[in-house]
Amino acid sequence: MTTRCCSTRRSSANTSTGSLAAANSSPPPAPARRIALRQQAPGDGILDALIPRRYETARPEDKRWEGWTDSQMRKAHQGLAAAERGDLPGPRTIGQVTIGCTLGYLDFRFPNDCWRQRHPKLAAWYLDVEQLPSTQASKPPAS
């Protein structure tokens, strides 16, 4: 099943309209690019841990490997801690888009994880991201 955490459509809107997508698709200058990629790395790592963890929950219960799934969630929370230590405020970057989509996926697939209590700075940042029109438009339907 495919989730739509953040819109994959290209937007011509600039960041002042509340879109997570940037109007210009060319890479930013070197210092800004490094910041964006540093922001993006934890999001990618978190998803690298969460997606196979989610697949494991689809297996029959007697075939699941609990030690492995616990390890995957520990990795995800290490990535969340790294994202929380990062500098997320500021102009929208691909790194912020990645973290925003990752947190949306975490809410959607692991609603009982309580990541907000463990990572309050990240949770506060995500409150604003959740309200963006692009996030609202791509939110999966409630089940």
Short mmCIF file of N, CA and C in Angstrom, two decimals:
data_model
loop_
_atom_site.label_atom_id
_atom_site.label_comp_id
_atom_site.label_asym_id
_atom_site.label_seq_id
_atom_site.Cartn_x
_atom_site.Cartn_y
_atom_site.Cartn_z
N MET A 1 0.84 -1.17 0.00
CA MET A 1 0.00 0.00 0.00
C MET A 1 0.89 1.23 0.00
N THR A 2 0.58 2.18 -0.83
CA THR A 2 1.36 3.39 -0.95
C THR A 2 0.77 4.47 -0.06
N THR A 3 1.64 5.19 0.65
CA THR A 3 1.17 6.31 1.45
C THR A 3 1.55 7.60 0.74
N ARG A 4 0.80 8.62 1.01
CA ARG A 4 1.07 9.92 0.42
C ARG A 4 1.31 10.90 1.56
N CYS A 5 2.48 10.83 2.14
CA CYS A 5 2.80 11.71 3.27
C CYS A 5 2.99 13.14 2.81
N CYS A 6 3.77 13.31 1.79
CA CYS A 6 4.01 14.63 1.23
C CYS A 6 3.79 14.55 -0.26
N SER A 7 3.29 15.60 -0.82
CA SER A 7 2.99 15.61 -2.24
C SER A 7 4.23 15.37 -3.08
N THR A 8 4.11 14.51 -4.07
CA THR A 8 5.23 14.26 -4.97
C THR A 8 5.11 15.09 -6.23
N ARG A 9 4.02 15.83 -6.36
CA ARG A 9 3.86 16.70 -7.52
C ARG A 9 4.78 17.89 -7.40
N ARG A 10 5.33 18.32 -8.52
CA ARG A 10 6.17 19.51 -8.51
C ARG A 10 5.28 20.74 -8.35
N SER A 11 5.76 21.66 -7.57
CA SER A 11 5.01 22.88 -7.32
C SER A 11 5.80 24.07 -7.84
N SER A 12 5.08 25.02 -8.39
CA SER A 12 5.75 26.25 -8.81
C SER A 12 5.62 27.31 -7.72
N ALA A 13 5.00 26.95 -6.60
CA ALA A 13 4.82 27.90 -5.52
C ALA A 13 6.14 28.13 -4.80
N ASN A 14 6.31 29.34 -4.29
CA ASN A 14 7.52 29.58 -3.52
C ASN A 14 7.25 29.26 -2.06
N THR A 15 8.27 29.33 -1.23
CA THR A 15 8.12 28.93 0.16
C THR A 15 7.21 29.86 0.95
N SER A 16 7.00 31.07 0.51
CA SER A 16 6.14 31.99 1.26
C SER A 16 4.67 31.58 1.18
N THR A 17 4.30 30.73 0.25
CA THR A 17 2.91 30.28 0.15
C THR A 17 2.64 29.08 1.04
N GLY A 18 3.65 28.56 1.71
CA GLY A 18 3.44 27.44 2.61
C GLY A 18 3.72 26.10 1.98
N SER A 19 4.21 26.07 0.78
CA SER A 19 4.50 24.80 0.12
C SER A 19 5.86 24.29 0.57
N LEU A 20 5.96 22.97 0.78
CA LEU A 20 7.25 22.37 1.10
C LEU A 20 8.10 22.24 -0.15
N ALA A 21 7.48 22.26 -1.32
CA ALA A 21 8.24 22.11 -2.57
C ALA A 21 8.85 23.46 -2.94
N ALA A 22 10.07 23.43 -3.39
CA ALA A 22 10.75 24.65 -3.79
C ALA A 22 10.45 24.96 -5.25
N ALA A 23 10.41 26.23 -5.57
CA ALA A 23 10.11 26.64 -6.94
C ALA A 23 11.26 26.32 -7.88
N ASN A 24 12.48 26.41 -7.40
CA ASN A 24 13.64 26.20 -8.24
C ASN A 24 14.20 24.81 -7.96
N SER A 25 14.34 23.98 -8.98
CA SER A 25 14.79 22.62 -8.77
C SER A 25 16.31 22.48 -8.83
N SER A 26 17.03 23.55 -9.13
CA SER A 26 18.48 23.45 -9.17
C SER A 26 19.03 23.41 -7.75
N PRO A 27 20.16 22.72 -7.53
CA PRO A 27 20.71 22.63 -6.18
C PRO A 27 21.13 24.00 -5.67
N PRO A 28 20.97 24.22 -4.36
CA PRO A 28 21.40 25.50 -3.79
C PRO A 28 22.93 25.57 -3.75
N PRO A 29 23.47 26.74 -3.49
CA PRO A 29 24.94 26.88 -3.36
C PRO A 29 25.47 25.95 -2.28
N ALA A 30 26.77 25.70 -2.31
CA ALA A 30 27.41 24.70 -1.46
C ALA A 30 27.03 24.76 0.02
N PRO A 31 27.14 25.89 0.73
CA PRO A 31 26.81 25.87 2.16
C PRO A 31 25.35 25.48 2.42
N ALA A 32 24.43 26.05 1.65
CA ALA A 32 23.01 25.72 1.83
C ALA A 32 22.74 24.27 1.44
N ARG A 33 23.42 23.79 0.44
CA ARG A 33 23.26 22.39 0.02
C ARG A 33 23.72 21.44 1.13
N ARG A 34 24.82 21.75 1.77
CA ARG A 34 25.30 20.90 2.87
C ARG A 34 24.30 20.88 4.01
N ILE A 35 23.72 22.01 4.33
CA ILE A 35 22.70 22.07 5.39
C ILE A 35 21.52 21.19 5.02
N ALA A 36 21.04 21.34 3.79
CA ALA A 36 19.89 20.57 3.34
C ALA A 36 20.17 19.07 3.39
N LEU A 37 21.34 18.67 2.94
CA LEU A 37 21.68 17.25 2.93
C LEU A 37 21.89 16.72 4.34
N ARG A 38 22.42 17.55 5.24
CA ARG A 38 22.56 17.15 6.64
C ARG A 38 21.19 16.96 7.28
N GLN A 39 20.22 17.77 6.87
CA GLN A 39 18.86 17.62 7.37
C GLN A 39 18.20 16.37 6.78
N GLN A 40 18.50 16.10 5.53
CA GLN A 40 17.86 14.99 4.83
C GLN A 40 18.35 13.63 5.33
N ALA A 41 19.60 13.52 5.71
CA ALA A 41 20.20 12.23 6.07
C ALA A 41 19.45 11.51 7.19
N PRO A 42 19.10 12.17 8.31
CA PRO A 42 18.36 11.43 9.34
C PRO A 42 17.00 10.93 8.84
N GLY A 43 16.33 11.74 8.03
CA GLY A 43 15.03 11.31 7.50
C GLY A 43 15.15 10.06 6.66
N ASP A 44 16.16 10.02 5.81
CA ASP A 44 16.39 8.82 5.00
C ASP A 44 16.70 7.62 5.88
N GLY A 45 17.54 7.82 6.89
CA GLY A 45 17.89 6.72 7.78
C GLY A 45 16.70 6.21 8.58
N ILE A 46 15.87 7.13 9.03
CA ILE A 46 14.67 6.74 9.78
C ILE A 46 13.77 5.88 8.90
N LEU A 47 13.55 6.33 7.68
CA LEU A 47 12.71 5.54 6.76
C LEU A 47 13.35 4.20 6.43
N ASP A 48 14.67 4.16 6.31
CA ASP A 48 15.37 2.90 6.08
C ASP A 48 15.11 1.90 7.20
N ALA A 49 14.86 2.38 8.40
CA ALA A 49 14.54 1.50 9.53
C ALA A 49 13.04 1.21 9.61
N LEU A 50 12.20 2.21 9.34
CA LEU A 50 10.76 2.05 9.53
C LEU A 50 10.08 1.20 8.46
N ILE A 51 10.49 1.35 7.23
CA ILE A 51 9.79 0.63 6.16
C ILE A 51 9.92 -0.89 6.32
N PRO A 52 11.13 -1.44 6.50
CA PRO A 52 11.16 -2.89 6.71
C PRO A 52 10.48 -3.30 8.02
N ARG A 53 10.51 -2.42 9.03
CA ARG A 53 9.81 -2.69 10.29
C ARG A 53 8.32 -2.84 10.03
N ARG A 54 7.79 -1.99 9.19
CA ARG A 54 6.37 -2.07 8.83
C ARG A 54 6.07 -3.36 8.08
N TYR A 55 6.94 -3.74 7.15
CA TYR A 55 6.73 -5.00 6.42
C TYR A 55 6.70 -6.18 7.38
N GLU A 56 7.51 -6.14 8.39
CA GLU A 56 7.56 -7.24 9.37
C GLU A 56 6.22 -7.40 10.07
N THR A 57 5.52 -6.30 10.31
CA THR A 57 4.21 -6.40 10.98
C THR A 57 3.17 -7.05 10.09
N ALA A 58 3.41 -7.10 8.78
CA ALA A 58 2.46 -7.73 7.87
C ALA A 58 2.65 -9.25 7.81
N ARG A 59 3.75 -9.74 8.35
CA ARG A 59 4.00 -11.18 8.35
C ARG A 59 3.13 -11.85 9.41
N PRO A 60 2.88 -13.15 9.25
CA PRO A 60 2.14 -13.87 10.32
C PRO A 60 2.87 -13.71 11.66
N GLU A 61 2.12 -13.61 12.71
CA GLU A 61 2.70 -13.32 14.02
C GLU A 61 3.77 -14.34 14.44
N ASP A 62 3.58 -15.59 14.11
CA ASP A 62 4.55 -16.61 14.51
C ASP A 62 5.84 -16.55 13.69
N LYS A 63 5.85 -15.76 12.63
CA LYS A 63 7.04 -15.61 11.78
C LYS A 63 7.80 -14.31 12.06
N ARG A 64 7.27 -13.47 12.93
CA ARG A 64 7.91 -12.19 13.23
C ARG A 64 9.10 -12.37 14.16
N TRP A 65 10.07 -11.51 13.97
CA TRP A 65 11.29 -11.54 14.77
C TRP A 65 11.30 -10.28 15.63
N GLU A 66 10.86 -10.44 16.87
CA GLU A 66 10.67 -9.29 17.75
C GLU A 66 11.97 -8.54 18.05
N GLY A 67 13.05 -9.24 18.25
CA GLY A 67 14.33 -8.57 18.51
C GLY A 67 14.74 -7.67 17.37
N TRP A 68 14.50 -8.11 16.16
CA TRP A 68 14.85 -7.33 14.99
C TRP A 68 13.96 -6.10 14.87
N THR A 69 12.64 -6.28 15.09
CA THR A 69 11.73 -5.13 14.98
C THR A 69 12.03 -4.09 16.06
N ASP A 70 12.38 -4.55 17.26
CA ASP A 70 12.76 -3.61 18.31
C ASP A 70 14.02 -2.84 17.91
N SER A 71 14.96 -3.54 17.29
CA SER A 71 16.19 -2.90 16.83
C SER A 71 15.90 -1.83 15.77
N GLN A 72 14.98 -2.12 14.87
CA GLN A 72 14.61 -1.16 13.83
C GLN A 72 14.01 0.10 14.45
N MET A 73 13.18 -0.06 15.47
CA MET A 73 12.58 1.11 16.11
C MET A 73 13.64 1.90 16.88
N ARG A 74 14.61 1.22 17.47
CA ARG A 74 15.69 1.94 18.14
C ARG A 74 16.47 2.79 17.12
N LYS A 75 16.73 2.21 15.96
CA LYS A 75 17.42 2.96 14.91
C LYS A 75 16.60 4.17 14.49
N ALA A 76 15.30 3.98 14.34
CA ALA A 76 14.45 5.10 13.95
C ALA A 76 14.51 6.21 14.99
N HIS A 77 14.48 5.84 16.26
CA HIS A 77 14.52 6.87 17.31
C HIS A 77 15.89 7.52 17.43
N GLN A 78 16.94 6.81 17.07
CA GLN A 78 18.25 7.45 17.01
C GLN A 78 18.26 8.50 15.90
N GLY A 79 17.63 8.18 14.79
CA GLY A 79 17.52 9.15 13.69
C GLY A 79 16.66 10.34 14.09
N LEU A 80 15.58 10.09 14.82
CA LEU A 80 14.74 11.20 15.29
C LEU A 80 15.53 12.11 16.23
N ALA A 81 16.33 11.51 17.08
CA ALA A 81 17.17 12.31 17.99
C ALA A 81 18.16 13.15 17.19
N ALA A 82 18.74 12.58 16.14
CA ALA A 82 19.68 13.33 15.29
C ALA A 82 18.96 14.47 14.59
N ALA A 83 17.75 14.20 14.08
CA ALA A 83 16.97 15.26 13.41
C ALA A 83 16.62 16.36 14.40
N GLU A 84 16.31 15.98 15.62
CA GLU A 84 15.96 16.98 16.63
C GLU A 84 17.15 17.86 16.99
N ARG A 85 18.35 17.29 16.96
CA ARG A 85 19.56 18.09 17.24
C ARG A 85 19.92 19.00 16.07
N GLY A 86 19.40 18.68 14.91
CA GLY A 86 19.72 19.46 13.72
C GLY A 86 19.03 20.81 13.72
N ASP A 87 19.39 21.62 12.76
CA ASP A 87 18.85 22.96 12.64
C ASP A 87 17.71 22.94 11.63
N LEU A 88 16.49 22.67 12.08
CA LEU A 88 15.36 22.55 11.15
C LEU A 88 14.67 23.86 10.80
N PRO A 89 14.61 24.84 11.70
CA PRO A 89 13.96 26.10 11.29
C PRO A 89 14.72 26.77 10.15
N GLY A 90 14.04 27.64 9.47
CA GLY A 90 14.66 28.37 8.38
C GLY A 90 13.97 28.10 7.06
N PRO A 91 14.59 28.52 5.97
CA PRO A 91 13.98 28.32 4.66
C PRO A 91 13.77 26.84 4.38
N ARG A 92 12.71 26.52 3.67
CA ARG A 92 12.39 25.13 3.36
C ARG A 92 13.48 24.51 2.50
N THR A 93 13.87 23.29 2.85
CA THR A 93 14.89 22.56 2.11
C THR A 93 14.39 21.15 1.84
N ILE A 94 15.10 20.43 0.98
CA ILE A 94 14.78 19.02 0.74
C ILE A 94 14.92 18.22 2.04
N GLY A 95 15.80 18.65 2.91
CA GLY A 95 15.96 17.98 4.20
C GLY A 95 14.72 18.12 5.06
N GLN A 96 14.15 19.31 5.09
CA GLN A 96 12.92 19.52 5.85
C GLN A 96 11.76 18.74 5.26
N VAL A 97 11.70 18.68 3.94
CA VAL A 97 10.65 17.89 3.28
C VAL A 97 10.78 16.43 3.70
N THR A 98 12.01 15.92 3.68
CA THR A 98 12.24 14.53 4.05
C THR A 98 11.83 14.26 5.49
N ILE A 99 12.24 15.13 6.41
CA ILE A 99 11.87 14.94 7.82
C ILE A 99 10.36 15.05 7.99
N GLY A 100 9.74 16.02 7.33
CA GLY A 100 8.28 16.16 7.42
C GLY A 100 7.55 14.93 6.92
N CYS A 101 7.96 14.41 5.79
CA CYS A 101 7.34 13.19 5.24
C CYS A 101 7.59 12.00 6.15
N THR A 102 8.77 11.93 6.71
CA THR A 102 9.11 10.83 7.61
C THR A 102 8.22 10.85 8.85
N LEU A 103 8.02 12.02 9.42
CA LEU A 103 7.18 12.12 10.61
C LEU A 103 5.72 11.80 10.28
N GLY A 104 5.27 12.21 9.10
CA GLY A 104 3.93 11.85 8.67
C GLY A 104 3.78 10.34 8.51
N TYR A 105 4.80 9.71 7.94
CA TYR A 105 4.78 8.24 7.78
C TYR A 105 4.77 7.57 9.15
N LEU A 106 5.56 8.09 10.06
CA LEU A 106 5.62 7.54 11.41
C LEU A 106 4.24 7.63 12.08
N ASP A 107 3.58 8.78 11.95
CA ASP A 107 2.23 8.93 12.50
C ASP A 107 1.24 7.96 11.85
N PHE A 108 1.36 7.82 10.54
CA PHE A 108 0.40 7.00 9.80
C PHE A 108 0.58 5.50 10.08
N ARG A 109 1.81 5.02 10.03
CA ARG A 109 2.07 3.59 10.18
C ARG A 109 2.30 3.13 11.61
N PHE A 110 2.73 4.05 12.48
CA PHE A 110 3.04 3.69 13.87
C PHE A 110 2.39 4.70 14.81
N PRO A 111 1.05 4.78 14.80
CA PRO A 111 0.37 5.84 15.56
C PRO A 111 0.58 5.74 17.08
N ASN A 112 0.96 4.60 17.59
CA ASN A 112 1.14 4.42 19.03
C ASN A 112 2.59 4.57 19.47
N ASP A 113 3.43 5.09 18.61
CA ASP A 113 4.87 5.15 18.91
C ASP A 113 5.22 6.21 19.97
N CYS A 114 4.45 7.24 20.10
CA CYS A 114 4.70 8.31 21.09
C CYS A 114 6.02 9.03 20.85
N TRP A 115 6.41 9.21 19.61
CA TRP A 115 7.67 9.88 19.29
C TRP A 115 7.67 11.33 19.77
N ARG A 116 6.51 11.95 19.82
CA ARG A 116 6.44 13.36 20.23
C ARG A 116 6.92 13.56 21.68
N GLN A 117 6.60 12.62 22.55
CA GLN A 117 7.04 12.75 23.94
C GLN A 117 8.55 12.56 24.05
N ARG A 118 9.13 11.72 23.22
CA ARG A 118 10.57 11.47 23.26
C ARG A 118 11.37 12.59 22.59
N HIS A 119 10.74 13.26 21.65
CA HIS A 119 11.45 14.27 20.84
C HIS A 119 10.62 15.55 20.77
N PRO A 120 10.48 16.27 21.88
CA PRO A 120 9.58 17.43 21.93
C PRO A 120 9.97 18.58 21.00
N LYS A 121 11.25 18.81 20.78
CA LYS A 121 11.67 19.89 19.88
C LYS A 121 11.24 19.57 18.45
N LEU A 122 11.42 18.33 18.06
CA LEU A 122 11.01 17.88 16.73
C LEU A 122 9.48 17.94 16.60
N ALA A 123 8.79 17.55 17.65
CA ALA A 123 7.32 17.59 17.65
C ALA A 123 6.82 19.03 17.49
N ALA A 124 7.46 19.97 18.18
CA ALA A 124 7.07 21.39 18.07
C ALA A 124 7.29 21.88 16.64
N TRP A 125 8.42 21.51 16.03
CA TRP A 125 8.69 21.89 14.65
C TRP A 125 7.63 21.30 13.72
N TYR A 126 7.26 20.04 13.94
CA TYR A 126 6.32 19.35 13.06
C TYR A 126 4.90 19.93 13.17
N LEU A 127 4.56 20.54 14.28
CA LEU A 127 3.23 21.16 14.41
C LEU A 127 3.00 22.18 13.30
N ASP A 128 4.02 22.97 12.98
CA ASP A 128 3.90 23.94 11.90
C ASP A 128 3.85 23.25 10.54
N VAL A 129 4.67 22.23 10.36
CA VAL A 129 4.71 21.51 9.08
C VAL A 129 3.37 20.84 8.80
N GLU A 130 2.74 20.30 9.82
CA GLU A 130 1.44 19.63 9.65
C GLU A 130 0.37 20.58 9.11
N GLN A 131 0.51 21.87 9.38
CA GLN A 131 -0.50 22.84 8.96
C GLN A 131 -0.29 23.37 7.56
N LEU A 132 0.84 23.07 6.95
CA LEU A 132 1.11 23.55 5.59
C LEU A 132 0.09 22.97 4.61
N PRO A 133 -0.35 23.77 3.65
CA PRO A 133 -1.32 23.26 2.66
C PRO A 133 -0.82 22.01 1.93
N SER A 134 0.47 21.95 1.63
CA SER A 134 1.00 20.78 0.92
C SER A 134 0.92 19.52 1.79
N THR A 135 1.13 19.67 3.08
CA THR A 135 1.03 18.52 3.99
C THR A 135 -0.42 18.09 4.12
N GLN A 136 -1.31 19.06 4.29
CA GLN A 136 -2.73 18.74 4.41
C GLN A 136 -3.27 18.07 3.15
N ALA A 137 -2.85 18.56 2.00
CA ALA A 137 -3.35 18.00 0.73
C ALA A 137 -2.87 16.59 0.47
N SER A 138 -1.75 16.21 1.06
CA SER A 138 -1.21 14.88 0.78
C SER A 138 -1.37 13.91 1.95
N LYS A 139 -2.10 14.32 2.97
CA LYS A 139 -2.33 13.48 4.13
C LYS A 139 -3.20 12.29 3.74
N PRO A 140 -2.82 11.08 4.17
CA PRO A 140 -3.66 9.92 3.84
C PRO A 140 -5.01 10.03 4.53
N PRO A 141 -6.04 9.45 3.93
CA PRO A 141 -7.36 9.51 4.55
C PRO A 141 -7.36 8.76 5.89
N ALA A 142 -8.13 9.25 6.83
CA ALA A 142 -8.24 8.59 8.13
C ALA A 142 -8.98 7.28 7.94
N SER A 143 -8.53 6.27 8.69
CA SER A 143 -9.22 4.98 8.56
C SER A 143 -10.11 4.70 9.72
#
